[in-house]
CSV table of C-alpha atoms and ligand atoms in Angstrom, one decimal:
chain,number,residue,atom,x,y,z
A,1,UNK,CA,135.7,102.0,86.2
A,2,UNK,CA,132.5,99.6,86.3
A,3,UNK,CA,131.3,98.9,89.8
A,4,UNK,CA,129.6,96.4,91.2
A,5,UNK,CA,127.1,97.5,94.3
A,6,UNK,CA,126.1,94.8,96.5
A,7,UNK,CA,123.2,96.2,99.2
A,8,UNK,CA,122.6,93.6,102.1
A,9,UNK,CA,119.2,93.9,102.5
A,10,UNK,CA,118.0,90.0,103.9
A,11,UNK,CA,117.6,89.7,107.2
A,12,UNK,CA,114.6,89.9,109.8
A,13,UNK,CA,114.8,93.3,112.0
A,14,UNK,CA,112.9,91.4,114.5
A,15,UNK,CA,113.8,94.5,117.2
A,16,UNK,CA,111.1,96.3,114.5
A,17,UNK,CA,108.4,94.6,115.8
A,18,UNK,CA,106.8,95.1,112.7
A,19,UNK,CA,105.2,92.7,110.0
A,20,UNK,CA,106.7,95.3,107.0
A,21,UNK,CA,110.7,93.8,106.4
A,22,UNK,CA,112.4,96.2,108.6
A,23,UNK,CA,113.9,98.4,105.2
A,24,UNK,CA,110.7,99.6,104.1
A,25,UNK,CA,110.4,101.4,106.8
A,26,UNK,CA,110.3,104.9,106.1
A,27,UNK,CA,112.8,108.2,106.6
A,28,UNK,CA,111.0,111.0,104.9
A,29,UNK,CA,108.6,108.8,103.4
A,30,UNK,CA,111.3,106.6,101.3
A,31,UNK,CA,112.2,103.2,102.6
A,32,UNK,CA,115.3,102.7,104.1
A,33,UNK,CA,116.4,100.4,101.4
A,34,UNK,CA,115.4,103.5,99.1
A,35,UNK,CA,118.0,106.0,100.9
A,36,UNK,CA,120.4,103.7,100.1
A,37,UNK,CA,119.6,102.6,96.6
A,38,UNK,CA,119.4,106.5,95.9
A,39,UNK,CA,123.1,107.3,96.9
A,40,UNK,CA,124.5,104.1,95.1
A,41,UNK,CA,122.9,105.3,91.6
A,42,UNK,CA,124.6,108.8,91.8
A,43,UNK,CA,127.5,106.3,91.0
A,44,UNK,CA,128.3,105.9,87.5
A,45,UNK,CA,128.8,102.8,85.5
A,46,UNK,CA,127.3,100.4,88.6
A,47,UNK,CA,125.4,97.9,88.4
A,48,UNK,CA,123.2,97.9,91.7
A,49,UNK,CA,122.8,94.4,92.8
A,50,UNK,CA,120.6,93.7,96.2
A,51,UNK,CA,120.4,90.3,98.3
A,52,UNK,CA,116.6,90.0,99.8
A,53,UNK,CA,115.6,87.6,101.9
A,54,UNK,CA,112.8,87.9,105.0
A,55,UNK,CA,109.8,89.1,103.5
A,56,UNK,CA,111.7,89.4,99.4
A,57,UNK,CA,108.3,89.0,97.8
A,58,UNK,CA,107.4,92.4,99.8
A,59,UNK,CA,110.5,94.2,99.1
A,60,UNK,CA,110.6,93.4,95.0
A,61,UNK,CA,107.1,94.2,94.6
A,62,UNK,CA,107.5,97.5,97.6
A,63,UNK,CA,110.2,98.7,95.2
A,64,UNK,CA,109.6,97.2,91.5
A,65,UNK,CA,111.4,99.8,89.9
A,66,UNK,CA,114.4,100.1,91.0
A,67,UNK,CA,116.5,99.3,88.7
A,68,UNK,CA,119.0,96.6,90.8
A,69,UNK,CA,119.2,93.2,90.6
A,70,UNK,CA,116.9,91.6,92.6
A,71,UNK,CA,119.0,88.0,94.9
A,72,UNK,CA,117.4,86.5,97.4
A,73,UNK,CA,119.0,84.8,100.2
A,74,UNK,CA,116.4,82.0,101.4
A,75,UNK,CA,118.7,81.3,105.2
A,76,UNK,CA,120.1,84.1,106.7
A,77,UNK,CA,123.9,83.2,107.1
A,78,UNK,CA,125.7,85.5,107.8
A,79,UNK,CA,127.3,88.5,105.9
A,80,UNK,CA,130.0,86.7,104.2
A,81,UNK,CA,126.6,84.1,103.1
A,82,UNK,CA,124.7,86.8,101.6
A,83,UNK,CA,127.6,88.5,99.5
A,84,UNK,CA,128.5,85.2,98.2
A,85,UNK,CA,125.0,85.2,96.9
A,86,UNK,CA,125.5,87.5,94.4
A,87,UNK,CA,129.9,85.5,93.5
A,88,UNK,CA,129.0,84.5,90.4
A,89,UNK,CA,127.7,87.7,88.8
A,90,UNK,CA,131.2,90.2,90.3
A,91,UNK,CA,133.4,90.4,87.5
A,92,UNK,CA,137.1,90.5,87.8
A,93,UNK,CA,137.1,93.6,87.6
A,94,UNK,CA,134.5,95.5,88.6
A,95,UNK,CA,134.5,97.5,92.4
A,96,UNK,CA,132.5,95.5,94.3
A,97,UNK,CA,131.4,98.2,97.2
A,98,UNK,CA,129.1,97.1,99.8
A,99,UNK,CA,126.6,98.8,102.1
A,100,UNK,CA,123.5,97.7,103.8
A,101,UNK,CA,120.2,98.2,103.3
A,102,UNK,CA,119.1,99.7,106.7
A,103,UNK,CA,121.8,101.5,106.9
A,104,UNK,CA,120.1,104.9,104.9
A,105,UNK,CA,121.9,107.8,105.6
A,106,UNK,CA,125.3,107.6,104.1
A,107,UNK,CA,127.1,109.8,102.2
A,108,UNK,CA,127.9,110.0,98.7
A,109,UNK,CA,130.8,111.6,99.0
A,110,UNK,CA,132.0,109.5,101.1
A,111,UNK,CA,131.2,106.5,99.7
A,112,UNK,CA,133.0,108.2,96.7
A,113,UNK,CA,136.3,108.8,99.1
A,114,UNK,CA,136.5,104.8,99.9
A,115,UNK,CA,136.3,103.8,96.1
A,116,UNK,CA,138.8,105.8,95.9
A,117,UNK,CA,141.2,104.0,97.4
A,118,UNK,CA,140.1,101.2,95.8
A,119,UNK,CA,143.2,98.9,93.9
A,120,UNK,CA,144.6,95.9,92.4
A,121,UNK,CA,146.7,95.8,95.7
A,122,UNK,CA,144.4,97.6,98.0
A,123,UNK,CA,141.3,97.4,100.0
A,124,UNK,CA,139.3,100.6,101.5
A,125,UNK,CA,137.0,100.0,105.0
A,126,UNK,CA,134.8,102.4,106.6
A,127,UNK,CA,135.3,102.1,110.3
A,128,UNK,CA,134.1,104.8,112.8
A,129,UNK,CA,135.3,105.5,116.1
A,130,UNK,CA,132.8,104.5,118.8
A,131,UNK,CA,131.9,106.4,122.0
A,132,UNK,CA,130.6,102.9,122.9
A,133,UNK,CA,131.6,100.1,120.2
A,134,UNK,CA,129.4,97.5,121.3
A,135,UNK,CA,127.8,95.4,119.0
A,136,UNK,CA,130.0,96.5,116.2
A,137,UNK,CA,133.2,94.3,114.8
A,138,UNK,CA,136.3,95.2,116.2
A,139,UNK,CA,139.4,97.1,113.8
A,140,UNK,CA,142.7,95.4,115.1
A,141,UNK,CA,145.5,97.0,114.0
A,142,UNK,CA,149.7,95.8,114.3
A,143,UNK,CA,151.2,98.0,116.1
A,144,UNK,CA,152.3,99.8,112.7
A,145,UNK,CA,149.1,100.7,112.8
A,146,UNK,CA,147.9,99.0,109.9
A,147,UNK,CA,144.4,96.9,109.9
A,148,UNK,CA,145.2,93.2,110.1
A,149,UNK,CA,141.4,92.1,111.1
A,150,UNK,CA,137.9,92.3,112.1
A,151,UNK,CA,136.7,90.3,115.4
A,152,UNK,CA,133.0,90.0,115.9
A,153,UNK,CA,131.7,91.3,119.4
A,154,UNK,CA,130.9,87.6,119.9
A,155,UNK,CA,134.2,86.7,119.9
A,156,UNK,CA,136.5,88.9,121.1
A,157,UNK,CA,138.8,88.7,123.5
A,158,UNK,CA,138.6,91.1,126.7
A,159,UNK,CA,141.3,93.5,125.4
A,160,UNK,CA,139.2,93.2,122.1
A,161,UNK,CA,136.2,95.2,123.8
A,162,UNK,CA,137.8,97.6,124.9
A,163,UNK,CA,138.9,98.7,120.2
A,164,UNK,CA,136.8,102.4,120.3
A,165,UNK,CA,137.8,101.6,116.4
A,166,UNK,CA,133.9,99.2,114.9
A,167,UNK,CA,133.8,98.3,111.2
A,168,UNK,CA,130.7,99.9,109.5
A,169,UNK,CA,130.3,96.9,107.2
A,170,UNK,CA,131.1,99.1,104.7
A,171,UNK,CA,133.6,98.1,102.2
A,172,UNK,CA,135.3,98.3,98.6
A,173,UNK,CA,137.3,95.6,97.0
A,174,UNK,CA,138.9,94.1,93.7
A,175,UNK,CA,136.2,91.6,91.8
A,176,UNK,CA,138.6,89.0,91.6
A,177,UNK,CA,140.5,89.3,95.0
A,178,UNK,CA,136.7,89.7,96.8
A,179,UNK,CA,135.3,85.7,94.9
A,180,UNK,CA,138.5,84.1,96.5
A,181,UNK,CA,138.2,85.1,99.4
A,182,UNK,CA,134.5,84.9,100.0
A,183,UNK,CA,135.2,80.5,98.5
A,184,UNK,CA,137.5,80.5,102.1
A,185,UNK,CA,134.8,82.0,104.5
A,186,UNK,CA,134.4,79.4,107.0
A,187,UNK,CA,131.6,79.7,109.8
A,188,UNK,CA,133.5,77.9,112.6
A,189,UNK,CA,132.6,81.3,115.4
A,190,UNK,CA,130.5,82.1,117.7
A,191,UNK,CA,127.9,83.0,115.9
A,192,UNK,CA,128.5,80.5,113.3
A,193,UNK,CA,128.0,82.4,111.0
A,194,UNK,CA,129.3,83.5,107.2
A,195,UNK,CA,131.0,86.2,108.5
A,196,UNK,CA,132.0,89.0,105.4
A,197,UNK,CA,134.6,90.5,108.0
A,198,UNK,CA,136.5,87.2,107.5
A,199,UNK,CA,137.6,88.3,103.9
A,200,UNK,CA,139.5,90.9,105.9
A,201,UNK,CA,142.2,89.2,107.3
A,202,UNK,CA,142.7,87.2,104.2
A,203,UNK,CA,143.4,90.3,102.2
A,204,UNK,CA,146.4,90.9,104.9
A,205,UNK,CA,147.6,87.0,104.5
A,206,UNK,CA,147.9,88.1,100.6
A,207,UNK,CA,149.2,91.2,101.0
A,208,UNK,CA,146.9,93.7,100.8
A,209,UNK,CA,146.5,96.7,102.7
A,210,UNK,CA,143.8,98.2,103.8
A,211,UNK,CA,143.0,101.9,103.4
A,212,UNK,CA,140.8,102.6,105.8
A,213,UNK,CA,138.6,106.2,106.0
A,214,UNK,CA,135.8,107.8,107.7
A,215,UNK,CA,132.5,109.1,107.9
A,216,UNK,CA,132.0,112.5,108.8
A,217,UNK,CA,129.5,111.9,111.1
A,218,UNK,CA,128.7,108.4,113.1
A,219,UNK,CA,125.0,108.7,112.4
A,220,UNK,CA,125.5,108.9,108.5
A,221,UNK,CA,127.1,104.8,109.7
A,222,UNK,CA,124.1,104.0,112.0
A,223,UNK,CA,121.9,100.8,111.2
A,224,UNK,CA,118.4,100.9,111.9
A,225,UNK,CA,117.5,98.3,114.7
A,226,UNK,CA,114.6,99.1,116.2
A,227,UNK,CA,111.6,102.5,116.3
A,228,UNK,CA,114.0,104.1,119.0
A,229,UNK,CA,116.9,104.7,116.3
A,230,UNK,CA,114.4,105.2,113.7
A,231,UNK,CA,113.1,108.0,114.9
A,232,UNK,CA,116.7,109.0,115.9
A,233,UNK,CA,117.4,109.0,112.0
A,234,UNK,CA,114.1,110.3,110.5
A,235,UNK,CA,115.3,113.8,112.2
A,236,UNK,CA,118.9,114.0,111.5
A,237,UNK,CA,118.0,113.3,107.9
A,238,UNK,CA,115.5,116.3,109.2
A,239,UNK,CA,118.2,118.6,110.4
A,240,UNK,CA,120.1,118.3,107.3
A,241,UNK,CA,116.7,118.9,105.3
A,242,UNK,CA,116.1,121.9,107.0
A,243,UNK,CA,120.1,123.6,107.0
A,244,UNK,CA,119.7,123.0,103.2
A,245,UNK,CA,116.6,125.3,103.1
A,246,UNK,CA,117.5,127.7,105.7
A,247,UNK,CA,121.2,128.2,104.0
A,248,UNK,CA,119.1,128.7,100.2
A,249,UNK,CA,117.2,131.5,102.3
A,250,UNK,CA,114.2,130.0,104.0
A,251,UNK,CA,113.3,131.2,107.2
A,252,UNK,CA,111.8,128.3,109.2
A,253,UNK,CA,110.8,129.6,112.4
A,254,UNK,CA,111.4,126.4,114.2
A,255,UNK,CA,113.5,123.7,112.5
A,256,UNK,CA,112.9,121.1,114.3
A,257,UNK,CA,109.2,121.3,113.7
A,258,UNK,CA,109.6,120.7,110.7
A,259,UNK,CA,109.5,118.1,108.0
A,260,UNK,CA,110.1,117.6,104.1
A,261,UNK,CA,110.2,114.0,102.9
A,262,UNK,CA,110.3,114.2,99.2
A,263,UNK,CA,112.0,116.5,97.2
A,264,UNK,CA,112.3,121.0,96.5
A,265,UNK,CA,112.1,121.0,92.3
A,266,UNK,CA,112.5,124.5,92.6
A,267,UNK,CA,112.9,126.8,96.1
A,268,UNK,CA,112.9,130.7,95.8
A,269,UNK,CA,114.0,132.6,98.5
A,270,UNK,CA,112.4,134.9,101.4
A,271,UNK,CA,110.4,132.0,101.7
A,272,UNK,CA,108.6,132.3,105.9
A,273,UNK,CA,108.2,128.9,107.8
A,274,UNK,CA,106.3,128.7,110.6
A,275,UNK,CA,105.9,125.1,112.8
A,276,UNK,CA,104.5,122.1,112.1
A,277,UNK,CA,104.7,122.9,108.1
A,278,UNK,CA,105.5,119.6,105.5
A,279,UNK,CA,106.7,119.6,102.7
A,280,UNK,CA,106.1,115.6,100.6
A,281,UNK,CA,106.7,114.8,97.5
A,282,UNK,CA,107.5,117.2,94.8
A,283,UNK,CA,106.8,121.0,95.6
A,284,UNK,CA,108.1,123.7,94.1
A,285,UNK,CA,107.8,126.9,95.8
A,286,UNK,CA,108.3,130.7,94.2
A,287,UNK,CA,109.8,133.6,96.2
A,288,UNK,CA,108.4,136.1,98.4
A,289,UNK,CA,106.2,133.0,100.6
A,290,UNK,CA,104.4,132.8,103.9
A,291,UNK,CA,103.7,129.5,104.8
A,292,UNK,CA,101.9,129.8,108.6
A,293,UNK,CA,101.3,126.6,110.8
A,294,UNK,CA,100.6,123.2,110.4
A,295,UNK,CA,100.3,123.3,106.7
A,296,UNK,CA,100.9,120.0,104.5
A,297,UNK,CA,102.2,120.9,100.6
A,298,UNK,CA,102.2,118.0,98.5
A,299,UNK,CA,103.1,118.2,94.6
A,300,UNK,CA,102.3,121.6,94.3
A,301,UNK,CA,103.6,124.7,92.4
A,302,UNK,CA,103.2,127.6,94.5
A,303,UNK,CA,103.9,130.5,92.6
A,304,UNK,CA,105.5,134.6,94.0
A,305,UNK,CA,103.4,135.9,96.9
A,306,UNK,CA,101.9,134.0,97.7
A,307,UNK,CA,100.7,133.6,101.8
A,308,UNK,CA,98.6,131.2,103.3
A,309,UNK,CA,97.7,130.8,106.7
A,310,UNK,CA,97.2,128.3,109.1
A,311,UNK,CA,96.5,124.7,108.6
A,312,UNK,CA,95.2,123.9,105.8
A,313,UNK,CA,96.2,121.0,103.1
A,314,UNK,CA,97.3,121.2,99.7
A,315,UNK,CA,98.1,118.3,97.2
A,316,UNK,CA,98.5,118.3,93.7
A,317,UNK,CA,97.2,121.9,93.4
A,318,UNK,CA,98.9,125.2,91.2
A,319,UNK,CA,98.5,128.1,93.7
A,320,UNK,CA,99.3,131.8,91.6
A,321,UNK,CA,101.2,134.7,92.1
A,322,UNK,CA,99.8,136.8,94.8
A,323,UNK,CA,97.2,134.4,95.3
A,324,UNK,CA,95.7,133.9,99.6
A,325,UNK,CA,95.0,131.0,101.0
A,326,UNK,CA,93.3,130.1,104.2
A,327,UNK,CA,93.2,129.8,107.4
A,328,UNK,CA,91.6,126.1,106.9
A,329,UNK,CA,91.5,125.4,103.2
A,330,UNK,CA,91.4,122.1,101.8
A,331,UNK,CA,92.8,122.2,97.5
A,332,UNK,CA,92.7,118.2,96.7
A,333,UNK,CA,94.4,117.7,93.5
A,334,UNK,CA,94.0,119.5,90.1
A,335,UNK,CA,93.0,122.6,92.0
A,336,UNK,CA,94.8,125.0,89.6
A,337,UNK,CA,94.6,128.7,91.1
A,338,UNK,CA,95.8,131.8,89.2
A,339,UNK,CA,97.3,135.1,90.4
A,340,UNK,CA,96.0,137.2,92.3
A,341,UNK,CA,93.6,133.7,94.0
A,342,UNK,CA,91.6,133.8,97.8
A,343,UNK,CA,91.1,130.6,98.7
A,344,UNK,CA,88.9,131.8,102.5
A,345,UNK,CA,88.9,129.1,105.4
A,346,UNK,CA,86.8,126.4,105.7
A,347,UNK,CA,87.1,126.2,101.5
A,348,UNK,CA,87.5,122.9,99.9
A,349,UNK,CA,88.4,122.5,95.9
A,350,UNK,CA,88.4,120.0,93.8
A,351,UNK,CA,89.6,119.8,90.0
A,352,UNK,CA,88.1,123.8,89.6
A,353,UNK,CA,91.2,126.4,88.1
A,354,UNK,CA,89.9,129.2,89.2
A,355,UNK,CA,90.6,132.6,87.1
A,356,UNK,CA,93.0,135.7,88.5
A,357,UNK,CA,90.9,138.0,90.9
A,358,UNK,CA,88.5,135.6,92.0
A,359,UNK,CA,87.0,134.6,95.8
A,360,UNK,CA,86.3,131.5,97.3
A,361,UNK,CA,86.1,133.4,101.3
A,362,UNK,CA,84.3,130.9,103.2
A,363,UNK,CA,82.8,127.5,104.1
A,364,UNK,CA,82.8,126.5,100.3
A,365,UNK,CA,82.2,123.0,98.1
A,366,UNK,CA,83.7,123.5,95.1
A,367,UNK,CA,83.8,120.9,92.6
A,368,UNK,CA,84.8,119.9,89.3
A,369,UNK,CA,84.6,123.2,88.0
A,370,UNK,CA,86.1,126.9,86.1
A,371,UNK,CA,85.7,129.9,87.6
A,372,UNK,CA,85.9,132.7,85.4
A,373,UNK,CA,87.5,135.5,86.0
A,374,UNK,CA,86.9,138.3,89.2
A,375,UNK,CA,84.1,136.4,90.6
A,376,UNK,CA,82.8,136.5,93.6
A,377,UNK,CA,81.4,133.6,95.1
A,378,UNK,CA,79.9,134.3,99.0
A,379,UNK,CA,79.5,132.1,101.9
A,380,UNK,CA,78.0,128.7,101.8
A,381,UNK,CA,78.1,127.6,98.1
A,382,UNK,CA,78.4,124.5,97.2
A,383,UNK,CA,78.7,122.6,93.2
A,384,UNK,CA,76.7,119.9,93.9
A,385,UNK,CA,79.1,117.7,91.0
A,386,UNK,CA,77.8,113.8,91.6
A,387,UNK,CA,74.8,112.2,91.3
A,388,UNK,CA,76.1,109.1,93.1
A,389,UNK,CA,77.6,108.0,90.1
A,390,UNK,CA,78.8,110.5,87.6
A,391,UNK,CA,80.3,113.8,87.8
A,392,UNK,CA,79.4,117.0,86.5
A,393,UNK,CA,81.0,120.1,85.5
A,394,UNK,CA,80.4,123.0,86.7
A,395,UNK,CA,81.1,126.7,84.6
A,396,UNK,CA,81.4,129.6,86.7
A,397,UNK,CA,81.4,132.5,84.0
A,398,UNK,CA,84.3,136.4,84.6
A,399,UNK,CA,82.7,138.4,86.7
A,400,UNK,CA,79.6,136.5,88.0
A,401,UNK,CA,78.6,136.5,91.5
A,402,UNK,CA,77.7,133.6,93.4
A,403,UNK,CA,74.9,134.7,96.4
A,404,UNK,CA,75.7,132.9,99.7
A,405,UNK,CA,74.5,129.6,100.6
A,406,UNK,CA,73.5,128.8,96.5
A,407,UNK,CA,73.8,125.4,95.3
A,408,UNK,CA,74.8,125.1,92.1
A,409,UNK,CA,73.1,122.0,90.6
A,410,UNK,CA,75.7,120.6,88.2
A,411,UNK,CA,75.7,120.8,84.6
A,412,UNK,CA,75.6,124.0,85.0
A,413,UNK,CA,76.6,127.0,83.4
A,414,UNK,CA,76.8,130.9,85.5
A,415,UNK,CA,76.7,133.7,83.1
A,416,UNK,CA,79.1,136.5,82.4
A,417,UNK,CA,78.3,139.0,85.3
A,418,UNK,CA,74.9,136.7,86.4
A,419,UNK,CA,74.1,137.9,89.5
A,420,UNK,CA,72.9,134.2,91.9
A,421,UNK,CA,70.4,135.3,94.2
A,422,UNK,CA,71.2,134.4,98.0
A,423,UNK,CA,70.1,131.3,98.7
A,424,UNK,CA,69.7,129.5,95.4
A,425,UNK,CA,69.3,125.8,94.5
A,426,UNK,CA,69.8,126.4,90.8
A,427,UNK,CA,69.8,124.0,88.1
A,428,UNK,CA,69.4,125.3,85.2
A,429,UNK,CA,72.0,128.0,83.2
A,430,UNK,CA,71.8,131.2,84.6
A,431,UNK,CA,72.2,134.2,82.1
A,432,UNK,CA,75.2,136.3,81.5
A,433,UNK,CA,74.2,140.4,83.2
A,434,UNK,CA,71.1,139.0,84.7
A,435,UNK,CA,70.2,138.4,88.8
A,436,UNK,CA,69.0,134.8,88.9
A,437,UNK,CA,67.3,133.4,91.7
A,438,UNK,CA,65.6,130.2,92.9
A,439,UNK,CA,63.8,131.2,96.0
A,440,UNK,CA,59.9,130.9,98.2
A,441,UNK,CA,58.5,134.4,97.8
A,442,UNK,CA,59.2,135.9,101.1
A,443,UNK,CA,56.2,137.0,103.6
A,444,UNK,CA,54.5,138.0,106.3
A,445,UNK,CA,50.8,136.9,108.1
A,446,UNK,CA,49.8,139.2,110.2
A,447,UNK,CA,47.5,139.0,113.3
A,448,UNK,CA,49.2,135.2,113.5
A,449,UNK,CA,49.8,134.9,116.8
A,450,UNK,CA,52.7,131.8,118.3
A,451,UNK,CA,50.6,128.7,120.3
A,452,UNK,CA,50.6,129.7,124.2
A,453,UNK,CA,51.2,127.3,126.5
A,454,UNK,CA,48.0,125.8,128.3
A,455,UNK,CA,48.4,126.3,132.2
A,456,UNK,CA,48.3,123.0,134.6
B,501,UD1,C1,127.6,93.5,111.1
B,501,UD1,C2,129.5,93.3,111.0
B,501,UD1,C3,129.9,93.9,112.0
B,501,UD1,C4,129.4,95.7,112.0
B,501,UD1,C5,128.1,96.0,111.5
B,501,UD1,C6,127.8,96.9,111.8
B,501,UD1,C7,129.7,91.3,110.2
B,501,UD1,C8,129.7,89.5,110.2
B,501,UD1,N1,129.6,92.1,111.2
B,501,UD1,O1,127.6,92.8,112.3
B,501,UD1,O2,131.8,93.9,111.9
B,501,UD1,O3,130.8,96.5,113.2
B,501,UD1,O4,127.9,94.9,111.4
B,501,UD1,O5,126.3,97.1,111.8
B,501,UD1,O6,129.6,91.4,108.7
B,501,UD1,N2,122.4,90.4,106.4
B,501,UD1,C9,121.9,89.4,105.4
B,501,UD1,N3,121.8,88.7,105.2
B,501,UD1,C10,122.7,87.6,106.2
B,501,UD1,C11,123.0,88.7,107.1
B,501,UD1,C12,123.2,90.1,107.1
B,501,UD1,O7,121.2,90.2,104.6
B,501,UD1,O8,123.2,86.6,105.8
B,501,UD1,C13,122.6,91.6,106.0
B,501,UD1,C14,121.2,92.7,106.9
B,501,UD1,O9,120.0,92.8,106.9
B,501,UD1,C15,122.1,93.9,107.6
B,501,UD1,C16,123.7,93.3,107.9
B,501,UD1,O10,123.7,92.5,106.2
B,501,UD1,O11,121.0,94.8,106.1
B,501,UD1,C17,124.7,93.5,108.8
B,501,UD1,O12,123.3,92.4,109.4
B,501,UD1,P1,123.9,92.3,110.2
B,501,UD1,O13,122.7,91.2,111.0
B,501,UD1,O14,123.1,94.0,111.5
B,501,UD1,O15,125.5,92.4,110.9
B,501,UD1,P2,126.1,92.3,112.5
B,501,UD1,O16,125.9,91.4,113.3
B,501,UD1,O17,125.4,94.2,113.4
B,502,CA,CA1,123.6,95.4,112.9
C-alpha cells in the first residue's frame, strides 16, 4: 500500500499574535509541524506533502531537512482548496491521509487504525466526542447511525449544533475517488470557502461507507490556535514523557516540574531527578544517577553512579562513571570527564578533558585543556587560553597540584606531579616533580607605621 500524507499547514494563526508562522511555534523544542511530520514519517511507504501558505518561506527554511514535498497554497480558500493543490500528485491507488500541521499530539496508533479502515468503498474519518463542540464541524448521522455529512459550525442549524460528535479534520481515503470529489467542491457556504468536509456527503452519494474511529484522548486531536492551547499541549506532552520515564525506572520528584525536550538515546535505571530539571536534545543516561534541582542537561552522556548537584548547566559533555558535578557547575561543549572526576561549585569547563580521579572543586575556569589523572586544581585557578584572537592549549599532566588562585597562561604544560604554588602566574612550562611558583617574595618591614589622621 502506497500512502500519500497531506499535511495542511497554510493557515495564518492570527490568534498566536506572532511574526512566526503558527506551525513553527514549538512543543518540547520541536515545531508543531515537525511533530506531525515525525508521526507521519513512521508510516512505511509514505510520501509526505506539506501545504504551506502564510510564512511559507520561513517554514520551508526552518524545516529544510524534512523529507517532504512543499506545496504552496498562495490564497487560503479553505481546507478543500488546500488539498486541491496536491490533487494532481495523488495516485489513483494511493491511500491519502489528511493531517493538520497544527495538531501536534496525534498518535501513530490512531493514524494506523484510521488507515486500516480505508478500502475501495470506504472513507475513514477520525471523530471526537466533545464536552463542548463549539467551533468544530459536526458529524451528522442518520437514524441507522451512519455518517451522512459534516456540517460546519457556521452552517449548522440549531439542532445540528447540539451534536456532540466533532470532526477532527483528520481522514483517509483512496486517491481516485478523492480527486473526483475535490474537483466537485464549491464554496457556496457561510464562509465562502472550499470545505474538505463536503467530500463526506459526496462519498455517501457514491455509496461509500464512512467508517469512524476515535483517538484515545481529546488532547490527541486538539489544534493550537493560541498560546494558551500551546501551553496546554506542552504540558500534556511533558506529562506523557514523564510517564514513559517513570515506567522505565526513573524517579521524578515532581513530574509536573520536569521537561524533556528531545530524545533519550539510552537510559539506565534508578535515576532520581529532582524538580525543574530539563533534558534537552539527545542524552544518554546511565544507571544509579542523582540529578539535583534546576539543572539543564543537553546533548550529553552521563555514565553510571554519577551525582549532579543543584543548578548545573551541562551541554555537549561526557561525564564518566562515579563523577560528581556541582552545585553550580557549568560544563560547556566538549567537556569530557573520565571516571571519578569531581567538578565543584562555580567551575566552568570548556573543550577540556579530565582524566580519572581529578578534582576541580571551586571557582575555576578551565578551557582548551587536557587534565591528567589525579590532578588537583585549587580554588580560583584560571587557564588564560585566549589572547583576544587565538585560543591556546594547556596541558596539566598526571598528579599535578595547582595551588589556589593561579593563572596558567596558555600555551603551557604543567609536568607530571608538578606543584604550582598558590597565586602564581605561570607563563612557561613547569617541570615535573618540582615546585614552581611566580610570586613576589613576602617581606615584613619592622617599625613601619600606619599614617595617623590629623586632628581638625
Ligand atoms: C476544520 C474543519 C472542521 C473541523 C476543524 C477541526 C473544514 C471545512 N472544517 O475547521 O470540520 O472540526 O477543522 O479543527 O475542513 N488550512 C490550510 N489552507 C486553508 C485553510 C486551512 O492549509 O485554506 C489548514 C490550517 O492551517 C489548519 C487546517 O487546515 O491546519 C484547518 O484549518 P482551520 O481554518 O483551522 O479549519 P477550521 O475552520 O477550524
Ligand atoms: Ca481550527
